Amino acid sequence: MRVFSMGVVAALMETMLFWAERGQREDLVHLVERALDTLRTGFTVSRL
């Protein structure tokens, strides 16, 4: 449960920082939904 909880907290913190650094112009609710969707479905890292 701790790992899941910290994952959610970290995703929300990073979303807020992303939003603030870009002048709060993007829809915060949409950004939070994207972050939580990534947690729910997992993420992939493509090779560079």
PDB file of N, CA, C and O in Angstrom:
ATOM      1  N   MET A   1       0.813  -1.185   0.000  1.00  0.00           N
ATOM      2  CA  MET A   1       0.000   0.000   0.000  1.00  0.00           C
ATOM      3  C   MET A   1       0.862   1.256   0.000  1.00  0.00           C
ATOM      4  O   MET A   1       0.502   2.239  -0.633  1.00  0.00           O
ATOM      5  N   ARG A   2       1.986   1.221   0.682  1.00  0.00           N
ATOM      6  CA  ARG A   2       2.862   2.395   0.716  1.00  0.00           C
ATOM      7  C   ARG A   2       3.410   2.733  -0.665  1.00  0.00           C
ATOM      8  O   ARG A   2       3.489   3.899  -1.033  1.00  0.00           O
ATOM      9  N   VAL A   3       3.790   1.712  -1.397  1.00  0.00           N
ATOM     10  CA  VAL A   3       4.351   1.952  -2.727  1.00  0.00           C
ATOM     11  C   VAL A   3       3.299   2.591  -3.628  1.00  0.00           C
ATOM     12  O   VAL A   3       3.582   3.562  -4.337  1.00  0.00           O
ATOM     13  N   PHE A   4       2.093   2.058  -3.593  1.00  0.00           N
ATOM     14  CA  PHE A   4       1.004   2.631  -4.388  1.00  0.00           C
ATOM     15  C   PHE A   4       0.734   4.075  -3.976  1.00  0.00           C
ATOM     16  O   PHE A   4       0.621   4.972  -4.825  1.00  0.00           O
ATOM     17  N   SER A   5       0.639   4.316  -2.680  1.00  0.00           N
ATOM     18  CA  SER A   5       0.342   5.666  -2.173  1.00  0.00           C
ATOM     19  C   SER A   5       1.419   6.660  -2.579  1.00  0.00           C
ATOM     20  O   SER A   5       1.115   7.776  -3.016  1.00  0.00           O
ATOM     21  N   MET A   6       2.667   6.258  -2.449  1.00  0.00           N
ATOM     22  CA  MET A   6       3.758   7.163  -2.820  1.00  0.00           C
ATOM     23  C   MET A   6       3.807   7.386  -4.326  1.00  0.00           C
ATOM     24  O   MET A   6       4.182   8.468  -4.785  1.00  0.00           O
ATOM     25  N   GLY A   7       3.412   6.383  -5.091  1.00  0.00           N
ATOM     26  CA  GLY A   7       3.328   6.564  -6.537  1.00  0.00           C
ATOM     27  C   GLY A   7       2.311   7.628  -6.905  1.00  0.00           C
ATOM     28  O   GLY A   7       2.561   8.487  -7.753  1.00  0.00           O
ATOM     29  N   VAL A   8       1.156   7.591  -6.242  1.00  0.00           N
ATOM     30  CA  VAL A   8       0.116   8.589  -6.491  1.00  0.00           C
ATOM     31  C   VAL A   8       0.595   9.968  -6.052  1.00  0.00           C
ATOM     32  O   VAL A   8       0.451  10.955  -6.788  1.00  0.00           O
ATOM     33  N   VAL A   9       1.189  10.059  -4.877  1.00  0.00           N
ATOM     34  CA  VAL A   9       1.675  11.352  -4.375  1.00  0.00           C
ATOM     35  C   VAL A   9       2.739  11.917  -5.307  1.00  0.00           C
ATOM     36  O   VAL A   9       2.714  13.102  -5.660  1.00  0.00           O
ATOM     37  N   ALA A  10       3.672  11.091  -5.735  1.00  0.00           N
ATOM     38  CA  ALA A  10       4.735  11.550  -6.636  1.00  0.00           C
ATOM     39  C   ALA A  10       4.165  12.002  -7.978  1.00  0.00           C
ATOM     40  O   ALA A  10       4.596  13.031  -8.524  1.00  0.00           O
ATOM     41  N   ALA A  11       3.203  11.266  -8.502  1.00  0.00           N
ATOM     42  CA  ALA A  11       2.587  11.650  -9.770  1.00  0.00           C
ATOM     43  C   ALA A  11       1.884  12.995  -9.644  1.00  0.00           C
ATOM     44  O   ALA A  11       1.991  13.853 -10.534  1.00  0.00           O
ATOM     45  N   LEU A  12       1.183  13.210  -8.541  1.00  0.00           N
ATOM     46  CA  LEU A  12       0.494  14.483  -8.335  1.00  0.00           C
ATOM     47  C   LEU A  12       1.479  15.632  -8.137  1.00  0.00           C
ATOM     48  O   LEU A  12       1.274  16.734  -8.663  1.00  0.00           O
ATOM     49  N   MET A  13       2.547  15.388  -7.409  1.00  0.00           N
ATOM     50  CA  MET A  13       3.562  16.431  -7.204  1.00  0.00           C
ATOM     51  C   MET A  13       4.206  16.831  -8.530  1.00  0.00           C
ATOM     52  O   MET A  13       4.368  18.022  -8.818  1.00  0.00           O
ATOM     53  N   GLU A  14       4.581  15.846  -9.318  1.00  0.00           N
ATOM     54  CA  GLU A  14       5.211  16.143 -10.603  1.00  0.00           C
ATOM     55  C   GLU A  14       4.245  16.852 -11.543  1.00  0.00           C
ATOM     56  O   GLU A  14       4.648  17.737 -12.299  1.00  0.00           O
ATOM     57  N   THR A  15       2.989  16.474 -11.488  1.00  0.00           N
ATOM     58  CA  THR A  15       1.983  17.136 -12.319  1.00  0.00           C
ATOM     59  C   THR A  15       1.855  18.603 -11.930  1.00  0.00           C
ATOM     60  O   THR A  15       1.804  19.481 -12.796  1.00  0.00           O
ATOM     61  N   MET A  16       1.821  18.880 -10.635  1.00  0.00           N
ATOM     62  CA  MET A  16       1.713  20.260 -10.165  1.00  0.00           C
ATOM     63  C   MET A  16       2.940  21.079 -10.567  1.00  0.00           C
ATOM     64  O   MET A  16       2.820  22.230 -10.986  1.00  0.00           O
ATOM     65  N   LEU A  17       4.130  20.483 -10.435  1.00  0.00           N
ATOM     66  CA  LEU A  17       5.346  21.184 -10.843  1.00  0.00           C
ATOM     67  C   LEU A  17       5.349  21.470 -12.339  1.00  0.00           C
ATOM     68  O   LEU A  17       5.697  22.566 -12.782  1.00  0.00           O
ATOM     69  N   PHE A  18       4.972  20.475 -13.144  1.00  0.00           N
ATOM     70  CA  PHE A  18       4.886  20.640 -14.592  1.00  0.00           C
ATOM     71  C   PHE A  18       3.942  21.782 -14.934  1.00  0.00           C
ATOM     72  O   PHE A  18       4.248  22.656 -15.747  1.00  0.00           O
ATOM     73  N   TRP A  19       2.780  21.789 -14.311  1.00  0.00           N
ATOM     74  CA  TRP A  19       1.759  22.799 -14.546  1.00  0.00           C
ATOM     75  C   TRP A  19       2.263  24.190 -14.156  1.00  0.00           C
ATOM     76  O   TRP A  19       2.098  25.160 -14.903  1.00  0.00           O
ATOM     77  N   ALA A  20       2.897  24.291 -12.989  1.00  0.00           N
ATOM     78  CA  ALA A  20       3.379  25.582 -12.492  1.00  0.00           C
ATOM     79  C   ALA A  20       4.536  26.118 -13.339  1.00  0.00           C
ATOM     80  O   ALA A  20       4.591  27.318 -13.640  1.00  0.00           O
ATOM     81  N   GLU A  21       5.441  25.247 -13.745  1.00  0.00           N
ATOM     82  CA  GLU A  21       6.592  25.675 -14.545  1.00  0.00           C
ATOM     83  C   GLU A  21       6.181  26.207 -15.908  1.00  0.00           C
ATOM     84  O   GLU A  21       6.909  26.967 -16.527  1.00  0.00           O
ATOM     85  N   ARG A  22       5.036  25.805 -16.383  1.00  0.00           N
ATOM     86  CA  ARG A  22       4.562  26.223 -17.697  1.00  0.00           C
ATOM     87  C   ARG A  22       3.506  27.317 -17.602  1.00  0.00           C
ATOM     88  O   ARG A  22       2.694  27.497 -18.497  1.00  0.00           O
ATOM     89  N   GLY A  23       3.526  28.042 -16.515  1.00  0.00           N
ATOM     90  CA  GLY A  23       2.681  29.219 -16.367  1.00  0.00           C
ATOM     91  C   GLY A  23       1.217  28.938 -16.098  1.00  0.00           C
ATOM     92  O   GLY A  23       0.380  29.820 -16.297  1.00  0.00           O
ATOM     93  N   GLN A  24       0.897  27.741 -15.652  1.00  0.00           N
ATOM     94  CA  GLN A  24      -0.468  27.371 -15.276  1.00  0.00           C
ATOM     95  C   GLN A  24      -1.448  27.577 -16.423  1.00  0.00           C
ATOM     96  O   GLN A  24      -2.601  27.911 -16.225  1.00  0.00           O
ATOM     97  N   ARG A  25      -0.969  27.358 -17.657  1.00  0.00           N
ATOM     98  CA  ARG A  25      -1.817  27.572 -18.836  1.00  0.00           C
ATOM     99  C   ARG A  25      -2.600  26.330 -19.235  1.00  0.00           C
ATOM    100  O   ARG A  25      -3.641  26.441 -19.857  1.00  0.00           O
ATOM    101  N   GLU A  26      -2.088  25.166 -18.910  1.00  0.00           N
ATOM    102  CA  GLU A  26      -2.772  23.933 -19.298  1.00  0.00           C
ATOM    103  C   GLU A  26      -3.847  23.581 -18.269  1.00  0.00           C
ATOM    104  O   GLU A  26      -3.826  24.058 -17.138  1.00  0.00           O
ATOM    105  N   ASP A  27      -4.765  22.752 -18.676  1.00  0.00           N
ATOM    106  CA  ASP A  27      -5.852  22.321 -17.802  1.00  0.00           C
ATOM    107  C   ASP A  27      -5.299  21.344 -16.759  1.00  0.00           C
ATOM    108  O   ASP A  27      -4.878  20.233 -17.098  1.00  0.00           O
ATOM    109  N   LEU A  28      -5.287  21.761 -15.514  1.00  0.00           N
ATOM    110  CA  LEU A  28      -4.717  20.953 -14.443  1.00  0.00           C
ATOM    111  C   LEU A  28      -5.467  19.631 -14.273  1.00  0.00           C
ATOM    112  O   LEU A  28      -4.841  18.585 -14.069  1.00  0.00           O
ATOM    113  N   VAL A  29      -6.766  19.651 -14.385  1.00  0.00           N
ATOM    114  CA  VAL A  29      -7.549  18.420 -14.235  1.00  0.00           C
ATOM    115  C   VAL A  29      -7.145  17.414 -15.310  1.00  0.00           C
ATOM    116  O   VAL A  29      -6.953  16.225 -15.024  1.00  0.00           O
ATOM    117  N   HIS A  30      -6.979  17.879 -16.533  1.00  0.00           N
ATOM    118  CA  HIS A  30      -6.564  16.990 -17.625  1.00  0.00           C
ATOM    119  C   HIS A  30      -5.175  16.406 -17.356  1.00  0.00           C
ATOM    120  O   HIS A  30      -4.943  15.213 -17.578  1.00  0.00           O
ATOM    121  N   LEU A  31      -4.261  17.227 -16.877  1.00  0.00           N
ATOM    122  CA  LEU A  31      -2.912  16.747 -16.578  1.00  0.00           C
ATOM    123  C   LEU A  31      -2.932  15.695 -15.464  1.00  0.00           C
ATOM    124  O   LEU A  31      -2.230  14.683 -15.545  1.00  0.00           O
ATOM    125  N   VAL A  32      -3.736  15.922 -14.433  1.00  0.00           N
ATOM    126  CA  VAL A  32      -3.847  14.954 -13.336  1.00  0.00           C
ATOM    127  C   VAL A  32      -4.436  13.649 -13.851  1.00  0.00           C
ATOM    128  O   VAL A  32      -3.958  12.555 -13.515  1.00  0.00           O
ATOM    129  N   GLU A  33      -5.458  13.749 -14.686  1.00  0.00           N
ATOM    130  CA  GLU A  33      -6.049  12.534 -15.262  1.00  0.00           C
ATOM    131  C   GLU A  33      -5.029  11.752 -16.076  1.00  0.00           C
ATOM    132  O   GLU A  33      -4.973  10.522 -16.002  1.00  0.00           O
ATOM    133  N   ARG A  34      -4.209  12.447 -16.869  1.00  0.00           N
ATOM    134  CA  ARG A  34      -3.160  11.772 -17.647  1.00  0.00           C
ATOM    135  C   ARG A  34      -2.164  11.066 -16.739  1.00  0.00           C
ATOM    136  O   ARG A  34      -1.761   9.936 -16.996  1.00  0.00           O
ATOM    137  N   ALA A  35      -1.770  11.741 -15.668  1.00  0.00           N
ATOM    138  CA  ALA A  35      -0.809  11.143 -14.737  1.00  0.00           C
ATOM    139  C   ALA A  35      -1.388   9.901 -14.066  1.00  0.00           C
ATOM    140  O   ALA A  35      -0.715   8.866 -13.962  1.00  0.00           O
ATOM    141  N   LEU A  36      -2.634   9.985 -13.636  1.00  0.00           N
ATOM    142  CA  LEU A  36      -3.263   8.839 -12.977  1.00  0.00           C
ATOM    143  C   LEU A  36      -3.541   7.706 -13.962  1.00  0.00           C
ATOM    144  O   LEU A  36      -3.441   6.531 -13.597  1.00  0.00           O
ATOM    145  N   ASP A  37      -3.854   8.049 -15.210  1.00  0.00           N
ATOM    146  CA  ASP A  37      -4.011   7.019 -16.244  1.00  0.00           C
ATOM    147  C   ASP A  37      -2.712   6.262 -16.452  1.00  0.00           C
ATOM    148  O   ASP A  37      -2.709   5.048 -16.637  1.00  0.00           O
ATOM    149  N   THR A  38      -1.608   6.986 -16.433  1.00  0.00           N
ATOM    150  CA  THR A  38      -0.304   6.344 -16.587  1.00  0.00           C
ATOM    151  C   THR A  38      -0.042   5.379 -15.447  1.00  0.00           C
ATOM    152  O   THR A  38       0.461   4.271 -15.666  1.00  0.00           O
ATOM    153  N   LEU A  39      -0.392   5.766 -14.239  1.00  0.00           N
ATOM    154  CA  LEU A  39      -0.222   4.855 -13.102  1.00  0.00           C
ATOM    155  C   LEU A  39      -1.119   3.628 -13.235  1.00  0.00           C
ATOM    156  O   LEU A  39      -0.711   2.512 -12.924  1.00  0.00           O
ATOM    157  N   ARG A  40      -2.343   3.860 -13.687  1.00  0.00           N
ATOM    158  CA  ARG A  40      -3.304   2.765 -13.789  1.00  0.00           C
ATOM    159  C   ARG A  40      -2.909   1.755 -14.865  1.00  0.00           C
ATOM    160  O   ARG A  40      -3.010   0.550 -14.669  1.00  0.00           O
ATOM    161  N   THR A  41      -2.465   2.242 -16.014  1.00  0.00           N
ATOM    162  CA  THR A  41      -2.184   1.350 -17.137  1.00  0.00           C
ATOM    163  C   THR A  41      -0.723   0.951 -17.255  1.00  0.00           C
ATOM    164  O   THR A  41      -0.389   0.099 -18.056  1.00  0.00           O
ATOM    165  N   GLY A  42       0.125   1.592 -16.471  1.00  0.00           N
ATOM    166  CA  GLY A  42       1.553   1.335 -16.596  1.00  0.00           C
ATOM    167  C   GLY A  42       2.144   2.247 -17.662  1.00  0.00           C
ATOM    168  O   GLY A  42       1.432   2.963 -18.354  1.00  0.00           O
ATOM    169  N   PHE A  43       3.422   2.216 -17.781  1.00  0.00           N
ATOM    170  CA  PHE A  43       4.059   3.062 -18.790  1.00  0.00           C
ATOM    171  C   PHE A  43       5.180   2.279 -19.452  1.00  0.00           C
ATOM    172  O   PHE A  43       5.689   1.307 -18.916  1.00  0.00           O
ATOM    173  N   THR A  44       5.527   2.727 -20.627  1.00  0.00           N
ATOM    174  CA  THR A  44       6.625   2.096 -21.357  1.00  0.00           C
ATOM    175  C   THR A  44       7.694   3.134 -21.614  1.00  0.00           C
ATOM    176  O   THR A  44       7.412   4.321 -21.754  1.00  0.00           O
ATOM    177  N   VAL A  45       8.902   2.676 -21.665  1.00  0.00           N
ATOM    178  CA  VAL A  45      10.028   3.541 -21.958  1.00  0.00           C
ATOM    179  C   VAL A  45      10.575   3.073 -23.305  1.00  0.00           C
ATOM    180  O   VAL A  45      10.993   1.925 -23.449  1.00  0.00           O
ATOM    181  N   SER A  46      10.531   3.973 -24.261  1.00  0.00           N
ATOM    182  CA  SER A  46      11.041   3.607 -25.569  1.00  0.00           C
ATOM    183  C   SER A  46      12.558   3.769 -25.594  1.00  0.00           C
ATOM    184  O   SER A  46      13.133   4.573 -24.861  1.00  0.00           O
ATOM    185  N   ARG A  47      13.164   2.999 -26.430  1.00  0.00           N
ATOM    186  CA  ARG A  47      14.627   3.097 -26.562  1.00  0.00           C
ATOM    187  C   ARG A  47      14.980   4.340 -27.339  1.00  0.00           C
ATOM    188  O   ARG A  47      14.308   4.725 -28.266  1.00  0.00           O
ATOM    189  N   LEU A  48      16.083   4.945 -26.938  1.00  0.00           N
ATOM    190  CA  LEU A  48      16.551   6.146 -27.630  1.00  0.00           C
ATOM    191  C   LEU A  48      17.505   5.784 -28.728  1.00  0.00           C
ATOM    192  O   LEU A  48      18.176   4.840 -28.745  1.00  0.00           O
TER     193      LEU A  48
END
